[in-house]
Coordinates of C-alpha atoms and ligand atoms in Angstrom, one line a residue:
M13 CA 0.0 0.0 0.0
K14 CA 1.5 3.3 -1.1
N15 CA -0.3 5.9 1.0
T16 CA -2.9 6.5 3.7
E17 CA -5.6 6.7 1.1
S18 CA -4.9 3.2 -0.1
V19 CA -4.7 1.9 3.5
F20 CA -8.2 3.1 4.1
R21 CA -9.5 2.1 0.7
E22 CA -7.9 -1.4 0.6
A23 CA -7.4 -2.5 4.2
E24 CA -9.4 -0.5 6.7
F25 CA -12.5 0.3 4.7
N26 CA -15.0 -2.3 6.2
L27 CA -13.8 -1.7 9.7
W28 CA -14.4 2.1 9.6
A29 CA -17.4 2.1 7.3
Q30 CA -19.5 -0.1 9.6
R31 CA -18.3 0.7 13.1
A32 CA -20.8 2.0 15.6
K33 CA -20.9 3.6 19.1
L34 CA -18.4 6.0 20.7
E35 CA -15.3 4.9 22.6
L36 CA -14.9 6.1 26.2
G37 CA -12.4 8.9 25.3
E38 CA -14.6 10.2 22.5
L39 CA -17.7 10.2 24.7
Y40 CA -15.8 12.1 27.4
M41 CA -14.4 14.7 25.0
I42 CA -17.8 15.2 23.2
S43 CA -19.9 15.4 26.3
H44 CA -17.5 17.6 28.3
Y45 CA -16.4 20.0 25.7
L46 CA -19.0 20.3 22.9
D47 CA -22.4 22.0 22.9
P48 CA -25.3 20.1 21.2
Q49 CA -26.8 23.5 20.1
K50 CA -23.7 24.6 18.1
S51 CA -22.6 23.8 14.5
T52 CA -20.1 20.9 14.5
L53 CA -17.7 19.6 11.8
E54 CA -16.0 16.2 12.0
A55 CA -12.9 15.7 10.0
G56 CA -12.2 12.3 8.6
A57 CA -15.7 11.2 9.3
G58 CA -15.4 7.7 7.7
G59 CA -18.7 5.8 7.8
G60 CA -20.2 8.5 10.1
R61 CA -19.9 6.5 13.4
I62 CA -19.1 9.6 15.6
L63 CA -21.7 11.9 14.0
L64 CA -24.5 9.3 14.2
A65 CA -23.8 8.8 17.9
M66 CA -23.8 12.6 18.4
Q67 CA -27.2 12.8 16.5
A68 CA -28.5 10.3 19.0
M69 CA -27.2 12.5 21.8
G70 CA -29.2 15.4 20.6
F71 CA -26.6 17.3 18.5
S72 CA -28.4 18.9 15.5
Q73 CA -26.1 21.0 13.2
L74 CA -23.8 18.2 12.2
N75 CA -21.3 18.2 9.3
G76 CA -18.6 15.8 8.3
F77 CA -16.0 15.3 5.5
D78 CA -13.7 12.5 4.4
F79 CA -11.3 12.3 1.5
L80 CA -12.6 9.0 0.4
P81 CA -15.9 9.3 -1.6
E82 CA -16.7 5.6 -0.7
F83 CA -16.9 6.5 3.0
I84 CA -19.1 9.5 2.4
E85 CA -21.5 7.4 0.4
V86 CA -21.8 4.9 3.3
A87 CA -22.1 7.7 5.8
R88 CA -25.0 9.3 3.9
Q89 CA -26.7 5.9 3.7
R90 CA -26.4 5.3 7.4
D91 CA -27.9 8.7 8.3
Q92 CA -31.5 7.7 8.1
Q93 CA -32.7 11.1 9.1
G94 CA -30.7 12.6 6.2
K95 CA -29.8 15.6 8.3
I96 CA -26.0 15.3 8.5
N97 CA -24.3 17.3 5.9
Y98 CA -21.4 15.2 4.4
Q99 CA -18.9 16.3 1.8
V100 CA -15.9 14.7 0.1
Q101 CA -12.9 16.9 1.1
D102 CA -9.3 16.6 2.0
G103 CA -8.5 18.1 5.4
R104 CA -5.3 19.6 4.0
N105 CA -7.2 21.9 1.6
L106 CA -10.8 22.5 2.6
N107 CA -13.5 24.1 0.5
Y108 CA -15.6 25.4 3.4
P109 CA -15.6 29.2 3.8
S110 CA -13.5 30.7 6.7
N111 CA -15.3 30.9 10.1
S112 CA -18.0 28.3 9.1
F113 CA -18.3 26.2 12.3
E114 CA -18.5 26.7 16.0
Q115 CA -16.8 23.4 17.0
L116 CA -14.5 20.9 15.3
I117 CA -13.8 17.2 15.9
Y118 CA -10.4 15.8 14.8
L119 CA -10.4 12.5 16.7
Q120 CA -9.2 9.0 15.9
Q121 CA -5.7 10.4 15.6
L122 CA -6.5 12.0 12.2
V123 CA -3.5 14.4 12.2
S124 CA -1.2 11.4 13.0
L125 CA -2.3 9.8 9.8
I126 CA -0.5 12.5 7.8
S127 CA 3.2 11.5 7.5
E128 CA 4.5 14.8 6.1
K129 CA 5.1 17.6 8.5
T130 CA 4.0 20.3 6.0
D131 CA 0.8 18.4 5.4
R132 CA 0.1 18.2 9.1
Q133 CA 0.6 21.9 9.4
K134 CA -1.8 22.5 6.4
M135 CA -4.4 20.3 8.1
V136 CA -4.3 22.2 11.4
T137 CA -4.1 25.6 9.6
E138 CA -7.2 24.7 7.6
A139 CA -9.0 23.6 10.8
F140 CA -8.2 27.0 12.3
R141 CA -9.5 28.8 9.2
V142 CA -12.9 27.1 9.1
L143 CA -13.5 27.4 12.9
K144 CA -15.4 30.5 14.1
P145 CA -13.5 32.9 16.5
G146 CA -14.2 31.7 20.0
G147 CA -14.8 28.1 18.7
L148 CA -13.3 24.9 20.1
I149 CA -11.5 22.0 18.5
I150 CA -11.2 18.6 20.2
V151 CA -8.3 16.5 18.9
N152 CA -6.3 13.4 19.7
V153 CA -3.0 12.3 18.3
L154 CA -0.6 9.4 18.7
C155 CA 2.0 10.2 21.3
M156 CA 5.5 8.8 21.8
R157 CA 5.0 9.0 25.6
S158 CA 2.7 6.0 25.4
R159 CA 5.1 4.0 23.2
Q160 CA 6.8 2.2 26.2
G161 CA 7.6 -1.5 27.1
L162 CA 7.7 -3.9 24.2
Y163 CA 7.4 -1.0 21.8
S164 CA 10.9 0.2 22.7
L165 CA 12.2 -3.1 21.2
L166 CA 10.4 -2.5 18.0
L167 CA 11.6 1.0 17.8
F168 CA 15.2 -0.1 18.4
W169 CA 14.8 -2.7 15.6
L170 CA 13.4 0.0 13.2
K171 CA 16.2 2.4 14.1
C172 CA 18.8 -0.3 13.3
L173 CA 17.1 -1.2 10.0
R174 CA 17.0 2.4 9.0
I175 CA 20.7 2.8 9.7
I176 CA 21.5 -0.4 7.7
L177 CA 19.3 0.7 4.8
N178 CA 20.5 4.3 5.1
K179 CA 16.9 5.5 5.4
N180 CA 16.7 9.1 6.6
L181 CA 13.4 8.9 8.5
S182 CA 12.5 10.0 12.0
I183 CA 11.6 7.2 14.4
Q184 CA 8.4 9.1 15.0
N185 CA 7.3 7.9 11.6
Q186 CA 6.3 4.3 12.2
P187 CA 4.6 1.7 10.0
W188 CA 1.1 0.5 10.7
L189 CA 1.3 -2.2 13.3
R190 CA -2.3 -3.5 12.7
L191 CA -4.2 -3.6 9.5
K192 CA -7.7 -5.2 9.0
G193 CA -7.8 -5.7 12.7
K194 CA -4.8 -8.1 12.6
P195 CA -1.0 -7.7 13.3
N196 CA 0.8 -6.3 10.2
F197 CA 4.0 -8.3 10.2
K198 CA 5.3 -6.2 7.2
A199 CA 5.8 -3.5 9.8
L200 CA 9.0 -5.4 10.8
L201 CA 10.3 -4.7 7.4
D202 CA 9.6 -1.0 7.9
L203 CA 7.3 -0.8 5.0
G204 CA 5.2 2.4 4.7
P205 CA 2.9 4.2 4.7
Y206 CA 3.8 5.6 8.0
I207 CA 1.8 7.2 10.8
Y208 CA 3.3 9.9 13.0
W209 CA 3.8 9.7 16.7
F210 CA 4.1 13.2 18.3
T211 CA 6.0 14.3 21.3
E212 CA 3.6 16.2 23.6
N213 CA 5.5 19.4 23.0
E214 CA 5.3 19.1 19.2
A215 CA 1.6 18.5 19.3
V216 CA 1.1 21.6 21.5
E217 CA 3.4 23.7 19.3
L218 CA 1.6 22.5 16.1
F219 CA -1.7 23.8 17.4
K220 CA -0.3 27.0 19.0
S221 CA 1.6 27.9 15.8
A222 CA -1.7 27.7 13.8
G223 CA -3.1 30.3 16.3
F224 CA -5.0 28.1 18.8
V225 CA -4.9 28.5 22.5
I226 CA -4.5 25.2 24.3
E227 CA -7.2 24.9 27.0
A228 CA -6.7 21.3 28.2
L229 CA -4.8 18.2 27.5
G230 CA -4.2 14.7 28.7
S231 CA -4.1 11.0 27.8
D232 CA -6.7 8.2 28.2
A233 CA -5.3 7.6 31.7
Q234 CA -6.5 11.1 32.7
I235 CA -9.8 10.7 31.0
K236 CA -10.4 7.5 33.0
N237 CA -9.2 9.1 36.2
K238 CA -9.7 12.8 37.1
G239 CA -10.0 14.5 33.7
L240 CA -7.7 16.6 31.4
F241 CA -5.1 19.0 32.7
T242 CA -5.3 22.7 32.0
A243 CA -1.5 22.9 31.7
L244 CA 0.6 22.6 28.6
S245 CA 1.9 19.1 29.4
V246 CA 0.9 16.1 31.5
P247 CA 3.1 16.0 34.6
Q248 CA 5.9 13.4 34.4
N249 CA 4.7 11.6 37.5
E250 CA 1.2 11.0 35.9
P251 CA 0.3 7.8 34.0
F252 CA 0.1 8.3 30.3
T253 CA -1.8 5.7 28.2
G254 CA -3.4 5.7 24.8
S255 CA -3.7 9.0 22.8
L256 CA -2.9 12.5 23.7
Y257 CA -6.1 14.6 23.7
L258 CA -6.1 18.4 23.2
V259 CA -8.8 20.9 23.6
C260 CA -7.9 24.2 21.8
R261 CA -9.8 27.4 21.2
K262 CA -9.6 29.9 18.4
P263 CA -9.3 33.3 20.0
Y264 CA -11.7 36.1 19.2
Ligands
LIG317 C1 -9.5 6.1 11.7 S1 -10.7 6.5 10.5 C2 -11.9 7.2 11.5 C3 -13.3 7.4 10.9 C4 -14.3 8.0 11.8 N1 -13.9 9.3 12.3 C5 -14.6 7.1 13.0 O1 -14.1 7.4 14.1 O2 -15.4 6.2 12.8 C6 -9.9 7.9 9.8 C7 -10.6 8.5 8.6 O3 -9.9 9.7 8.2 C8 -10.0 9.8 6.8 N2 -8.9 10.6 6.3 C9 -7.5 10.4 6.5 N3 -6.8 11.4 6.0 C10 -7.7 12.3 5.6 C11 -7.6 13.6 5.0 N4 -6.4 14.1 4.7 N5 -8.7 14.3 4.7 C12 -9.9 13.8 4.9 N6 -10.1 12.5 5.5 C13 -9.0 11.8 5.8 C14 -9.9 8.3 6.3 O4 -10.4 8.1 5.0 C15 -10.8 7.6 7.4 O5 -12.1 7.6 7.0

């Protein structure tokens, strides 16, 4: 598979087209930070799982986009009320006018799916542009801080392989470890496409440099425990599991 688009078209399609219900972290982020009365846009909406769950929670002005037309077709079919506005768009170059939405959802590590730094910057800059001043974005990204234990062995292996093969690629770019819900053994050969694992600092800087103000952050461990921190990093003595979640605001 040569890029993220082909991963979703060829390997991950059925999984994401048909999934239902929110994960714990998603439910927490949506119910704590989003307002059912406000206009919402979900990026990388896939088969519409998150927006359908939000419709059932009473959210009304719902919009979503995905760069694969096949996903948008399924998402439209699954929306029996026909009220969710879906479009085929690429998050790096959106057609929505500036200041269109009051709140944005960039969950399921969407920004980590982009392997090129400039493309990740474009995606976040576009999110900033289409959000109304005063609006909120909820995000999660893959984070190196949760890549501990056995993963360190894999990272060591990938680093060695890259030295041997003279491959100039940051260890934060890592091959997909699971595809079609199963282990992807080709990851051991360091075959792309790659997903990007952020450091906490980098993720914060990416959103700050686009103009956002970070209001809260934390990992799945904080969500399960006492909630996100209103600081710019998770204290070192805190557990850190799963994704890094960010809540950011576009200033007035
Ligand atoms: C992990 S799936 C999540 C789908 C959906 N949000 C959910 O949680 O059920 C990620 C989705 O992002 C889409 N995607 C990836 N990169 C994208 C981009 N640059 N622009 C728009 N959609 C993108 C993929 O096609 C896929 O549907």
